[in-house]
mmCIF file with all atom_site columns, C-alpha atoms and ligand atoms in Angstrom:
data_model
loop_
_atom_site.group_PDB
_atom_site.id
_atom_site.type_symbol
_atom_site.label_atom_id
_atom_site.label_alt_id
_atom_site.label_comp_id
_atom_site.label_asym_id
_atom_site.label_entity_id
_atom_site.label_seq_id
_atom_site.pdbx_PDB_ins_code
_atom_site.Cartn_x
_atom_site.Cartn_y
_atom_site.Cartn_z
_atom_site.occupancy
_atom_site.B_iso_or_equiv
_atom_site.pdbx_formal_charge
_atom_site.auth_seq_id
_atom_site.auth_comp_id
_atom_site.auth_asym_id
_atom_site.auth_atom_id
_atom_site.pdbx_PDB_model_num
ATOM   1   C CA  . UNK Y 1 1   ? 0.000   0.000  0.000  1.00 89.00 ? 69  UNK Y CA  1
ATOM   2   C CA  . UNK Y 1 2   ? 1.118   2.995  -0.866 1.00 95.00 ? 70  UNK Y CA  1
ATOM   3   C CA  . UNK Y 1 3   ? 1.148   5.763  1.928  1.00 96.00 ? 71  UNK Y CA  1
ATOM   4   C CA  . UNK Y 1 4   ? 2.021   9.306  2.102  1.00 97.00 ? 72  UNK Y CA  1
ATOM   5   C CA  . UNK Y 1 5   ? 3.388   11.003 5.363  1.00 97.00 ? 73  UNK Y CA  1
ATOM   6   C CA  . UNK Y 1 6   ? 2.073   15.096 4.381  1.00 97.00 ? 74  UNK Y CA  1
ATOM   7   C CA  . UNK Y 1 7   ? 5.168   16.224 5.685  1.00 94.00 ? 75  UNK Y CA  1
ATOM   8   C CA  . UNK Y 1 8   ? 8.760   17.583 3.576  1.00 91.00 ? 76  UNK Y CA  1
ATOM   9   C CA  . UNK Y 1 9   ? 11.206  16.944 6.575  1.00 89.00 ? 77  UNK Y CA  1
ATOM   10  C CA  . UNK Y 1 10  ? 13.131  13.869 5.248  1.00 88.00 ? 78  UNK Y CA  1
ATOM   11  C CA  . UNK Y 1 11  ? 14.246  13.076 8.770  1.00 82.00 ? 79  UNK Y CA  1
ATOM   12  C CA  . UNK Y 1 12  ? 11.228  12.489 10.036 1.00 85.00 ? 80  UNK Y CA  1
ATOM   13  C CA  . UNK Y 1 13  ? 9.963   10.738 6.812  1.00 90.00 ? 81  UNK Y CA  1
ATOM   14  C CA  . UNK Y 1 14  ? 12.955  8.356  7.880  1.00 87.00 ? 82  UNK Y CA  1
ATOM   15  C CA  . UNK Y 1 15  ? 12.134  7.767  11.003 1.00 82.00 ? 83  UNK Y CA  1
ATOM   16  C CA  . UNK Y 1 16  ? 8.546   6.517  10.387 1.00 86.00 ? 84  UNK Y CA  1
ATOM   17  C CA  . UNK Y 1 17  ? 9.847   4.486  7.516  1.00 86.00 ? 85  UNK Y CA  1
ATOM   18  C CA  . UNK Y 1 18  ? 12.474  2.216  10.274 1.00 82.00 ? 86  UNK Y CA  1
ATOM   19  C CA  . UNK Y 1 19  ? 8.954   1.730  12.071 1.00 81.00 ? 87  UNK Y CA  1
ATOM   20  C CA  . UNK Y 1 20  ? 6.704   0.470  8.948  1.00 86.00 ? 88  UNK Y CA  1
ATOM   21  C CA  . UNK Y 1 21  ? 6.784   -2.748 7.376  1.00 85.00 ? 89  UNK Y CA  1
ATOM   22  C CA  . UNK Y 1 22  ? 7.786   -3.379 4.114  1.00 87.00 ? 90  UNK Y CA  1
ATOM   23  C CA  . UNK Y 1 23  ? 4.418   -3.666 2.476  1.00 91.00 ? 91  UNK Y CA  1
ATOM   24  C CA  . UNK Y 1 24  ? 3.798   -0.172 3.366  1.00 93.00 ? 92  UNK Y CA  1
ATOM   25  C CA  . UNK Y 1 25  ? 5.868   2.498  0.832  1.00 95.00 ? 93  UNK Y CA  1
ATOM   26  C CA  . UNK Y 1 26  ? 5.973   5.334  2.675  1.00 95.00 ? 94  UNK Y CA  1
ATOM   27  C CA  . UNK Y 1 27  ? 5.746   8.590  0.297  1.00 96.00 ? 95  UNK Y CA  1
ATOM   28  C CA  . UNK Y 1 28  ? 6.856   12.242 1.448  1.00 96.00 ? 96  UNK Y CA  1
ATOM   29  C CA  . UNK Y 1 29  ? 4.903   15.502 -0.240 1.00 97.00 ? 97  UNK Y CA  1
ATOM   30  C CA  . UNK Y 1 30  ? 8.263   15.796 -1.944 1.00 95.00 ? 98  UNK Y CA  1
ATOM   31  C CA  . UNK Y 1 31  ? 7.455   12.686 -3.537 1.00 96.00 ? 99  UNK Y CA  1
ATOM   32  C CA  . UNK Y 1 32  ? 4.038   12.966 -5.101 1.00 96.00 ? 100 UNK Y CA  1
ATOM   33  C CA  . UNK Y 1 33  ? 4.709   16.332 -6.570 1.00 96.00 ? 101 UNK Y CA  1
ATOM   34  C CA  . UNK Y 1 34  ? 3.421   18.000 -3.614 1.00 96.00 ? 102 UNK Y CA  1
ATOM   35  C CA  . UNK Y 1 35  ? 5.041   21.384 -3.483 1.00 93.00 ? 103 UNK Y CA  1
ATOM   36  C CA  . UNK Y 1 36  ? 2.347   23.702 -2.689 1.00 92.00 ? 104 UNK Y CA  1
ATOM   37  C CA  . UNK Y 1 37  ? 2.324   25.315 0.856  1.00 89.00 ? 105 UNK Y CA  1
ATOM   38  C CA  . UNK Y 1 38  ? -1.022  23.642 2.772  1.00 93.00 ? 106 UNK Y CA  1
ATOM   39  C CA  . UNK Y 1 39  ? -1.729  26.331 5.120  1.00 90.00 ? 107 UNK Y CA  1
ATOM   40  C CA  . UNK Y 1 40  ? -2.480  25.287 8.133  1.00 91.00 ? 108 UNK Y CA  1
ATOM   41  C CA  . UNK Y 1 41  ? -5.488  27.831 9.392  1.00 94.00 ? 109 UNK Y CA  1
ATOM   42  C CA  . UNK Y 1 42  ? -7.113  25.495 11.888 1.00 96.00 ? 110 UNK Y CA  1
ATOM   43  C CA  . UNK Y 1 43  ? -7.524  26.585 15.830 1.00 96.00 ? 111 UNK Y CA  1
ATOM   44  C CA  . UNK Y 1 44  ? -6.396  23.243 17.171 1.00 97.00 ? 112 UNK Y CA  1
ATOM   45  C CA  . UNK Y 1 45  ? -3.698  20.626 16.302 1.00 98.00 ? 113 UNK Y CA  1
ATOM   46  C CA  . UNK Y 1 46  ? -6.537  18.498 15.372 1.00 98.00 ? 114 UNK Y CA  1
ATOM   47  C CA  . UNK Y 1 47  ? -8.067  20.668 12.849 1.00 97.00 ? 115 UNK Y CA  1
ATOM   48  C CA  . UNK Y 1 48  ? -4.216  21.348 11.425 1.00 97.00 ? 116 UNK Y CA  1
ATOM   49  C CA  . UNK Y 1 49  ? -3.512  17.862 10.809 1.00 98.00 ? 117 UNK Y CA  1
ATOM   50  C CA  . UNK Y 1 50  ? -6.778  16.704 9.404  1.00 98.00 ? 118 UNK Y CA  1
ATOM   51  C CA  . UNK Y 1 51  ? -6.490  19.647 7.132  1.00 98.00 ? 119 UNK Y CA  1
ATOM   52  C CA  . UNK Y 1 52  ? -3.287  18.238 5.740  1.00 97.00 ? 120 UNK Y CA  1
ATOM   53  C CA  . UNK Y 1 53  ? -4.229  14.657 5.763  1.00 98.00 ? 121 UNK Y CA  1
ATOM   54  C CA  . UNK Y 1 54  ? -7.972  15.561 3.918  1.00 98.00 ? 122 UNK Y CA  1
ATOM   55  C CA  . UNK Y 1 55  ? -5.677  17.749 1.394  1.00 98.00 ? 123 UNK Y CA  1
ATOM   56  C CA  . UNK Y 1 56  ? -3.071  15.072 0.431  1.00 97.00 ? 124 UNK Y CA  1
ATOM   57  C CA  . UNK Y 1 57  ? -6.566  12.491 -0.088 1.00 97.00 ? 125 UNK Y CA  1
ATOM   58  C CA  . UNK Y 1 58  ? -8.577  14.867 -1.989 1.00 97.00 ? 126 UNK Y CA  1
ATOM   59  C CA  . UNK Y 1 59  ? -6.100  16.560 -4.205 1.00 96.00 ? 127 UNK Y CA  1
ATOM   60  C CA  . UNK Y 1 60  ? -4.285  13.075 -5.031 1.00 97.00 ? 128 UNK Y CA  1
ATOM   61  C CA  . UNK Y 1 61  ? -6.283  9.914  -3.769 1.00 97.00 ? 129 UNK Y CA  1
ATOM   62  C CA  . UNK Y 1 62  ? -3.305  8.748  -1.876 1.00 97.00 ? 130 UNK Y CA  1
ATOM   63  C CA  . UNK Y 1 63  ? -4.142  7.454  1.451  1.00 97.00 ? 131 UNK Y CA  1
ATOM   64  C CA  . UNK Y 1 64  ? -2.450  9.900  3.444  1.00 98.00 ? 132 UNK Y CA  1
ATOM   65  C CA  . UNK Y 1 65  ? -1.446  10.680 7.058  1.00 97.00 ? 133 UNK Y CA  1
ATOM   66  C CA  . UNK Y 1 66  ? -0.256  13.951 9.098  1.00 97.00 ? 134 UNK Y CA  1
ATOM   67  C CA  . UNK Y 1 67  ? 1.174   15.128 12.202 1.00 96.00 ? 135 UNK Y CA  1
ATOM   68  C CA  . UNK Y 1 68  ? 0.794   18.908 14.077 1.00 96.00 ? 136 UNK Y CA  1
ATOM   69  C CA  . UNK Y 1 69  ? 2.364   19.002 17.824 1.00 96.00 ? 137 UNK Y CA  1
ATOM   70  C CA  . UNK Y 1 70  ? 2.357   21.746 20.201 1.00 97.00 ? 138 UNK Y CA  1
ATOM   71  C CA  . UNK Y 1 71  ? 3.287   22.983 23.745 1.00 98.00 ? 139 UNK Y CA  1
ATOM   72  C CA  . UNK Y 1 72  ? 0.796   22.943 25.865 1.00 98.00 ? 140 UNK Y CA  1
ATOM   73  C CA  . UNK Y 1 73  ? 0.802   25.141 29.868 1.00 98.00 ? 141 UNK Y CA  1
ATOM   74  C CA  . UNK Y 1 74  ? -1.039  24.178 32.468 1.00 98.00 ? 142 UNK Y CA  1
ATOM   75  C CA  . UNK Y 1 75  ? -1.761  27.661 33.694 1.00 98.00 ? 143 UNK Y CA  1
ATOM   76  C CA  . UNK Y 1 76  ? -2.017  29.253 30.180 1.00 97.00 ? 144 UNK Y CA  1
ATOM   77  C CA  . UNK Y 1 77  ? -5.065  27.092 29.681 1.00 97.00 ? 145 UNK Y CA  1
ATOM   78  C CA  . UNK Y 1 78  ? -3.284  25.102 27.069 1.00 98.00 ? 146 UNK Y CA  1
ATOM   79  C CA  . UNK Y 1 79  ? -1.135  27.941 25.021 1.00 98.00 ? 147 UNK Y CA  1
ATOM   80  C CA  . UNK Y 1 80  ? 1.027   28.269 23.626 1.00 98.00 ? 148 UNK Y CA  1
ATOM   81  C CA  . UNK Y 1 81  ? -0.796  24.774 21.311 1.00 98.00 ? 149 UNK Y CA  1
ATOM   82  C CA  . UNK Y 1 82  ? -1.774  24.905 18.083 1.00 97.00 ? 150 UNK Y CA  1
ATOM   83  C CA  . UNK Y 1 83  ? 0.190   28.420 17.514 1.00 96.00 ? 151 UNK Y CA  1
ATOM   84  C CA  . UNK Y 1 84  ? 3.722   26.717 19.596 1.00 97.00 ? 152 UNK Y CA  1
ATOM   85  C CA  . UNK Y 1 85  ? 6.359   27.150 16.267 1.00 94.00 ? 153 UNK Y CA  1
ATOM   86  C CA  . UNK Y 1 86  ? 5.365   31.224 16.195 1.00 95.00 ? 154 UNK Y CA  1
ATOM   87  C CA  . UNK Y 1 87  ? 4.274   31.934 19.543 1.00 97.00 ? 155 UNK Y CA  1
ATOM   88  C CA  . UNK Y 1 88  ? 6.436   35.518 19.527 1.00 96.00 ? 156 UNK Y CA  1
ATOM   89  C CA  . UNK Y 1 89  ? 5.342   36.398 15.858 1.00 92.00 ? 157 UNK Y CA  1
ATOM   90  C CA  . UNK Y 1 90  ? 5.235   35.019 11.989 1.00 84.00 ? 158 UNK Y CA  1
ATOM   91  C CA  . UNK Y 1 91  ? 9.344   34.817 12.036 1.00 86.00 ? 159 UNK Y CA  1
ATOM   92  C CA  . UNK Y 1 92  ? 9.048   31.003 14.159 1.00 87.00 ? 160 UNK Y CA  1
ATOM   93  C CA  . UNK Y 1 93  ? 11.662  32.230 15.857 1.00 93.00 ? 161 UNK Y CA  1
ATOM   94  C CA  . UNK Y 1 94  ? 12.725  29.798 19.045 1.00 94.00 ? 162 UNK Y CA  1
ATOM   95  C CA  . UNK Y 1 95  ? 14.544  31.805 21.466 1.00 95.00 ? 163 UNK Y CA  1
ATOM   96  C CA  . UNK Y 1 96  ? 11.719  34.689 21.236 1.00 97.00 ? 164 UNK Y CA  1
ATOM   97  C CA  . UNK Y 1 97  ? 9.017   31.744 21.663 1.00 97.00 ? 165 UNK Y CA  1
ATOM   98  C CA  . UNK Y 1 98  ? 10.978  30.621 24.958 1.00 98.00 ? 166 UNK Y CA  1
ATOM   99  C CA  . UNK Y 1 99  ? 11.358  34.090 25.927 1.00 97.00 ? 167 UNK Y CA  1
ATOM   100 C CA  . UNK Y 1 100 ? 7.826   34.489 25.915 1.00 97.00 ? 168 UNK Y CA  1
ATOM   101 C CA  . UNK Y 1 101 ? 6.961   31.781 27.976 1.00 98.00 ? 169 UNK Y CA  1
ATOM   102 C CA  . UNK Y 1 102 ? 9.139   32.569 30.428 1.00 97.00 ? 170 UNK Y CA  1
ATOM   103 C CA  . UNK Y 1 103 ? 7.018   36.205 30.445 1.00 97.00 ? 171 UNK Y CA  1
ATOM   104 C CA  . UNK Y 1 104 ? 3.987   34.798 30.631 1.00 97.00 ? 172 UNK Y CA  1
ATOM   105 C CA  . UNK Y 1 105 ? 5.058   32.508 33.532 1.00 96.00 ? 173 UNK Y CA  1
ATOM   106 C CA  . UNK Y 1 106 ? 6.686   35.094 35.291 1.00 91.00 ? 174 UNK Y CA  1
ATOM   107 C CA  . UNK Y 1 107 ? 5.587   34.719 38.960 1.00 86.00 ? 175 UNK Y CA  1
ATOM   108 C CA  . UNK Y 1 108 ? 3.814   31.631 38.486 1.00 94.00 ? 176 UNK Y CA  1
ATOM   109 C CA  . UNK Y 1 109 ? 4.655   28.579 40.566 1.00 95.00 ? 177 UNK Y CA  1
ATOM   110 C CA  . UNK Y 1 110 ? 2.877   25.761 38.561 1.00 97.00 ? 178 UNK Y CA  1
ATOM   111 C CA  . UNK Y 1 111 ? 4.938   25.334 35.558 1.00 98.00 ? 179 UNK Y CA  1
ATOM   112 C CA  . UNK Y 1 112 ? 3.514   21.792 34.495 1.00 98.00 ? 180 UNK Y CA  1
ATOM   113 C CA  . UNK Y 1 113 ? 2.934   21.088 30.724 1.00 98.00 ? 181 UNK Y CA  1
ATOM   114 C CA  . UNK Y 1 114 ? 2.759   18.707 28.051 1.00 98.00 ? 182 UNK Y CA  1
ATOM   115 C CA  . UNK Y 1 115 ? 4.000   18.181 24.274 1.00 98.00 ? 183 UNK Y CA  1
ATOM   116 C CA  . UNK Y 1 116 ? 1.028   16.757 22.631 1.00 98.00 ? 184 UNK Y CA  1
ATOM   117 C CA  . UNK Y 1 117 ? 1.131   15.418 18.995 1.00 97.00 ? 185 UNK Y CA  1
ATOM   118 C CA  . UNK Y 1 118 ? -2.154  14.539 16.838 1.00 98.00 ? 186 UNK Y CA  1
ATOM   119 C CA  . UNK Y 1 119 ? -1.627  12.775 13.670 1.00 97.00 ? 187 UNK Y CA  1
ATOM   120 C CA  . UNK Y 1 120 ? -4.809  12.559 11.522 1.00 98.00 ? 188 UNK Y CA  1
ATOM   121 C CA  . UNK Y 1 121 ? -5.070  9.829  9.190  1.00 98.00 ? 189 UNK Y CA  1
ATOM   122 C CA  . UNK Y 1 122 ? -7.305  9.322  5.835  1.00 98.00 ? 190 UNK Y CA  1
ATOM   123 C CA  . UNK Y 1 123 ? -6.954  5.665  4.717  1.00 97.00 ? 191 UNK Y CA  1
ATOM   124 C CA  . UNK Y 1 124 ? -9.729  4.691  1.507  1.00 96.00 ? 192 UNK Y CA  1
ATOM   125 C CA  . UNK Y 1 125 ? -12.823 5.947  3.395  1.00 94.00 ? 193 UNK Y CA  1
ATOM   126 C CA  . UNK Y 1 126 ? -12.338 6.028  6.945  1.00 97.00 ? 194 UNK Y CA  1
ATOM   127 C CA  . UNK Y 1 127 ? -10.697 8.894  8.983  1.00 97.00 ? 195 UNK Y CA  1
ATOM   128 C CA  . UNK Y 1 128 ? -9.148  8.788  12.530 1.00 97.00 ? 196 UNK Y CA  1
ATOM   129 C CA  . UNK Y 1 129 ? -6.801  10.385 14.703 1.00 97.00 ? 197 UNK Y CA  1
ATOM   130 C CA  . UNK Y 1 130 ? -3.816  9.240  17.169 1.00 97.00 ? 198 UNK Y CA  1
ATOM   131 C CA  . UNK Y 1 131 ? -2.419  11.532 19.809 1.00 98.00 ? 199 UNK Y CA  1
ATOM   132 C CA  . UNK Y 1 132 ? 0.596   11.291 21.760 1.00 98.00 ? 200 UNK Y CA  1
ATOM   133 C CA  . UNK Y 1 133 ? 0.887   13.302 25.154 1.00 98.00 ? 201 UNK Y CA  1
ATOM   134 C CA  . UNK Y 1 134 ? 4.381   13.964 27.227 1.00 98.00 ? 202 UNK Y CA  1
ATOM   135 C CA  . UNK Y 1 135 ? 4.097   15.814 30.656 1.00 98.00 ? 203 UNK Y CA  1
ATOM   136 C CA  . UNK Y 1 136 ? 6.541   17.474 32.493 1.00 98.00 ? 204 UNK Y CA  1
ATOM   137 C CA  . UNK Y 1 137 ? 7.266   21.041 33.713 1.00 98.00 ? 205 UNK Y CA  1
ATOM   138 C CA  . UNK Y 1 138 ? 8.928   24.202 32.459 1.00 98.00 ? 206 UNK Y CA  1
ATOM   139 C CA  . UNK Y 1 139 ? 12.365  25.429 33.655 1.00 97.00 ? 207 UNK Y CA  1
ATOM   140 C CA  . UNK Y 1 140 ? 13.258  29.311 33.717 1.00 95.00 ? 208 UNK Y CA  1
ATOM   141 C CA  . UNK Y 1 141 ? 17.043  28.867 32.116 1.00 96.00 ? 209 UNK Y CA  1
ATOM   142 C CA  . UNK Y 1 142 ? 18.033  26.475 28.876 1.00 98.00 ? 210 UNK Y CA  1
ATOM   143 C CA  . UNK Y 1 143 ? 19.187  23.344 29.623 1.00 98.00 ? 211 UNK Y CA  1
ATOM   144 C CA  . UNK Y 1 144 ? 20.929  21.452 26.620 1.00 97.00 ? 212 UNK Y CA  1
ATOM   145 C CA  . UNK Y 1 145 ? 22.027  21.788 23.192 1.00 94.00 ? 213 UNK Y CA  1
ATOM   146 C CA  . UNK Y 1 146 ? 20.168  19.083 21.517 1.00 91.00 ? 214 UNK Y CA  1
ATOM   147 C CA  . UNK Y 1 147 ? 16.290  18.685 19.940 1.00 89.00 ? 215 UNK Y CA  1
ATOM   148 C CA  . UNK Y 1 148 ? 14.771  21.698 18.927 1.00 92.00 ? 216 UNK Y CA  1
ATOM   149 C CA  . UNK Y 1 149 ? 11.851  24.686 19.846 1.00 95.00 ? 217 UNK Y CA  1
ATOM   150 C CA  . UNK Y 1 150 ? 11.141  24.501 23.837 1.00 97.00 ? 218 UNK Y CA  1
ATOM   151 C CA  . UNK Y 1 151 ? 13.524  21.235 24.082 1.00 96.00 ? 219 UNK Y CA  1
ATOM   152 C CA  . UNK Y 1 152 ? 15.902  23.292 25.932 1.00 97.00 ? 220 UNK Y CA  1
ATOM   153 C CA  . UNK Y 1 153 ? 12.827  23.901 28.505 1.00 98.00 ? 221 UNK Y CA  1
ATOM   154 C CA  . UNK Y 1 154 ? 11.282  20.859 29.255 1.00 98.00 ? 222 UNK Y CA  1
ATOM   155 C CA  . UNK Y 1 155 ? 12.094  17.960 32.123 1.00 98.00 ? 223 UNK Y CA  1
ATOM   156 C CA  . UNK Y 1 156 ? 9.333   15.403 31.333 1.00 98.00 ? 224 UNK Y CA  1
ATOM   157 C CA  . UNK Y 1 157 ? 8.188   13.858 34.571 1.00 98.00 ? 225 UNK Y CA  1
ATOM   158 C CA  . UNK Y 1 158 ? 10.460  10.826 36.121 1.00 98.00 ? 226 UNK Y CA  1
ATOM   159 C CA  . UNK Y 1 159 ? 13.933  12.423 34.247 1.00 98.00 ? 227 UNK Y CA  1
ATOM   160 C CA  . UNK Y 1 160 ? 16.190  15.544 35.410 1.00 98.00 ? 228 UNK Y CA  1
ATOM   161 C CA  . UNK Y 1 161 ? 17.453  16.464 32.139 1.00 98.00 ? 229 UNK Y CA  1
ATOM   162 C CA  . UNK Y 1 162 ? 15.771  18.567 29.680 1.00 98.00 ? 230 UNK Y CA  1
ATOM   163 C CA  . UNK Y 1 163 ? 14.885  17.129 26.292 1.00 96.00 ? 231 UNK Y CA  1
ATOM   164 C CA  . UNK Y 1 164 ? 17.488  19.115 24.573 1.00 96.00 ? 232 UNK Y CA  1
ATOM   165 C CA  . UNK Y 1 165 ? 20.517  17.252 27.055 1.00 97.00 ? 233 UNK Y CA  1
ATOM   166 C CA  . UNK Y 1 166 ? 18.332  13.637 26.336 1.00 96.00 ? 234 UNK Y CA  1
ATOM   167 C CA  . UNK Y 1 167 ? 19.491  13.477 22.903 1.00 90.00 ? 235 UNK Y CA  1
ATOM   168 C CA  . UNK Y 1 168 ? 17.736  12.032 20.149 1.00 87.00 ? 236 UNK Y CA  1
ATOM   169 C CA  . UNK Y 1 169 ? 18.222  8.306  21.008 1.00 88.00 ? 237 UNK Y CA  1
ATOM   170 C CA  . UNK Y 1 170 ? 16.061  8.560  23.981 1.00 93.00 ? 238 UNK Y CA  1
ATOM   171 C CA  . UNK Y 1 171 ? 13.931  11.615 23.552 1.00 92.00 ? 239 UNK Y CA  1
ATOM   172 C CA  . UNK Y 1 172 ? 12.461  9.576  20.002 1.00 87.00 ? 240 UNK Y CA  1
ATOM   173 C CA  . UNK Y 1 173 ? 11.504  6.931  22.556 1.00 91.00 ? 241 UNK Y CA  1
ATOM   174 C CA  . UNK Y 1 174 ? 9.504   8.810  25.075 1.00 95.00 ? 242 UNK Y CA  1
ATOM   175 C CA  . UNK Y 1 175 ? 8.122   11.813 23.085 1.00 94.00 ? 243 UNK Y CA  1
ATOM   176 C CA  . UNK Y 1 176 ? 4.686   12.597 22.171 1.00 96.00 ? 244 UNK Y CA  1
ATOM   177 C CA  . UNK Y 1 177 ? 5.448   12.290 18.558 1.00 94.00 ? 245 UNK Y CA  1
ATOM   178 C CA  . UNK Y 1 178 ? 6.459   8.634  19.378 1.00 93.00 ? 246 UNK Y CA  1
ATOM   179 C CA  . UNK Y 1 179 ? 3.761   7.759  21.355 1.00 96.00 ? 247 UNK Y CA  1
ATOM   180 C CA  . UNK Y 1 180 ? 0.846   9.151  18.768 1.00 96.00 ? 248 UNK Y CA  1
ATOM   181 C CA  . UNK Y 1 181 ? 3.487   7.285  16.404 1.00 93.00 ? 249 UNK Y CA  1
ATOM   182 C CA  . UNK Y 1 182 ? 3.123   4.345  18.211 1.00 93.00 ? 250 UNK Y CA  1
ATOM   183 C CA  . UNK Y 1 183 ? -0.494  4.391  18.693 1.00 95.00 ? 251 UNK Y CA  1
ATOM   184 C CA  . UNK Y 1 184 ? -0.717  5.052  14.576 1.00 94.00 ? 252 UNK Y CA  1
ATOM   185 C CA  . UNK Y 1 185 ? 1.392   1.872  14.357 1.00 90.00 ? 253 UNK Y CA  1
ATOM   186 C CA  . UNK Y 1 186 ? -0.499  -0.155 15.857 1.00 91.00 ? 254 UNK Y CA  1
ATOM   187 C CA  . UNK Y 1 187 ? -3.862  0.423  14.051 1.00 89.00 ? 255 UNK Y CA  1
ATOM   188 C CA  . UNK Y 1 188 ? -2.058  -0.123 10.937 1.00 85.00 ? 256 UNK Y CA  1
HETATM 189 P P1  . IMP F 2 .   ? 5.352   20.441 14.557 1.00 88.55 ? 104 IMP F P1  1
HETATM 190 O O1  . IMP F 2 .   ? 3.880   20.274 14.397 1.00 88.55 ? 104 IMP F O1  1
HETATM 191 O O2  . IMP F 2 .   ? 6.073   19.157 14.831 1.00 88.55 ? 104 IMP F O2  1
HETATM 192 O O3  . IMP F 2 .   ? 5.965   21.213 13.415 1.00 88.55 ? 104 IMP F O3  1
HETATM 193 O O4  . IMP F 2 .   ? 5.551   21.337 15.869 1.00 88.55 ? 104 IMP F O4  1
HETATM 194 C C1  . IMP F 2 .   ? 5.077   22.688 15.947 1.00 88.55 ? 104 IMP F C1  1
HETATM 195 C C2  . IMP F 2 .   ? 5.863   23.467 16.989 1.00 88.55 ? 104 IMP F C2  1
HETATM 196 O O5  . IMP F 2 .   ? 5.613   22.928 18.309 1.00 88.55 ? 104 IMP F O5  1
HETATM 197 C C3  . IMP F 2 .   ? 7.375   23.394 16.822 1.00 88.55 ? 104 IMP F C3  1
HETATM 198 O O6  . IMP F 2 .   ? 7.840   24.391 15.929 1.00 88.55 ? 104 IMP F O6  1
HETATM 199 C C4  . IMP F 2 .   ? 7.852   23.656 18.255 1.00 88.55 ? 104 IMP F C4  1
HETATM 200 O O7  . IMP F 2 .   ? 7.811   25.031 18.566 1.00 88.55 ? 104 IMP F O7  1
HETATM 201 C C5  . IMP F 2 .   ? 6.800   22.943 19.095 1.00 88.55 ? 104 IMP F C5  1
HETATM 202 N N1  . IMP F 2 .   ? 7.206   21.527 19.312 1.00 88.55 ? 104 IMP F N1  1
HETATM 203 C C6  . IMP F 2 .   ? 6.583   20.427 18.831 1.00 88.55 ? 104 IMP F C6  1
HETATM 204 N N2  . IMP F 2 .   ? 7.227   19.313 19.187 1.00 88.55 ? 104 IMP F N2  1
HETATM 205 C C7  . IMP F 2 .   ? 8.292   19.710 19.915 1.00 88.55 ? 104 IMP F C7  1
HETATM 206 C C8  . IMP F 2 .   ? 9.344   18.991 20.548 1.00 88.55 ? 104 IMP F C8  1
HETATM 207 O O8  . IMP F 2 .   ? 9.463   17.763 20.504 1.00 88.55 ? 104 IMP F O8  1
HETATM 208 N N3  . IMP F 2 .   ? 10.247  19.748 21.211 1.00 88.55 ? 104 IMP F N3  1
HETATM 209 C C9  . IMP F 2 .   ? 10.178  21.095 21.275 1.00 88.55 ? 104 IMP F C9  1
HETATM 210 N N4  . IMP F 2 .   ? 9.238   21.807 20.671 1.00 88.55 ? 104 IMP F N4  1
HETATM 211 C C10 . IMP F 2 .   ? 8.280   21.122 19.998 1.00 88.55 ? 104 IMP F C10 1
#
């Protein structure tokens, strides 16, 4: 079956593909011709991944999958989310996204959040979504000069080390995206 991953990043099109079997051929945007921007105008990670999974199945009737993550605070009832990558403005720029955080935490002694990934998925007629949650709490200096966006942030519960001093190896075993990844597996 063929199967198409609505994403450009070849690294994480290569991760998924160690994961699938070999009757699966996973397919990138790259590779069906996909260069179009899909804009992604929904209000929750949800809506932004069904929107690129739906697009992928519509426009090419390939069975199609997609992922959105976001940070999600406790206290900020849930924000940054769906708008994580530019928090601080249009430019997606990471060290004004942490800097924000940091402002709008200012004084605030619950800093628990999660990562939370949702990947939609549009396979021949049915649709259905996986999501992947990691919880954990919000430091006020960078830790780390792994990962990437709030990496540098975040100790997930049960570890002392922020994601950005895990390193790949282990953070691609305990993150959301691997869990919703997981989950997605599964089903398959
Ligand atoms: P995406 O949907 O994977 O592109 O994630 C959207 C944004 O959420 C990223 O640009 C980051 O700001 C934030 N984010 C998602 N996953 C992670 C993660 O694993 N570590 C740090 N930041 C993340």
């Amino acid at each position: 079956m063929k199967l198409v991953f609505a994403t450009h990043n070849p690294n994480k099109l290569e991760e998924i593909k160690q994961l699938l079997p070999d009757s699966i051929e996973l397919l990138s945007l790259t590779d069906i011709g996909c260069i179009e921007e899909i804009e992604e105008t929904g209000k929750t990670l949800e809506e932004n991944a069904y929107i690129k999974a739906r697009y992928v199945k519509t426009q090419y009737g390939l069975n199609c999958f997609a992922d959105d993550s976001g940070l999600e605070i406790d206290v900020l009832n849930g924000a940054p989310g769906v708008i994580s990558a530019r928090y601080a403005g249009r430019q997606k720029d990471n060290e004004a996204n942490i800097a924000k955080v940091w402002e709008n935490l200012n004084n605030k002694s619950n800093k628990a959040a999660q990562f939370r990934t949702v990947i939609a998925v549009c396979i021949e007629d049915k649709e259905w979504e996986c999501e992947g949650i990691v919880r954990g709490n919000l430091i006020d200096e960078k830790r780390g000069d792994g990962g990437f966006g709030y990496d540098p942030i975040f100790i997930t519960d049960g570890y002392t080390k922020t994601f950005a001093e895990l390193g790949s190896e282990i953070k691609n075993k305990i993150s959301h995206r691997a869990k919703a990844f997981q989950l997605f597996l599964n089903q398959l």
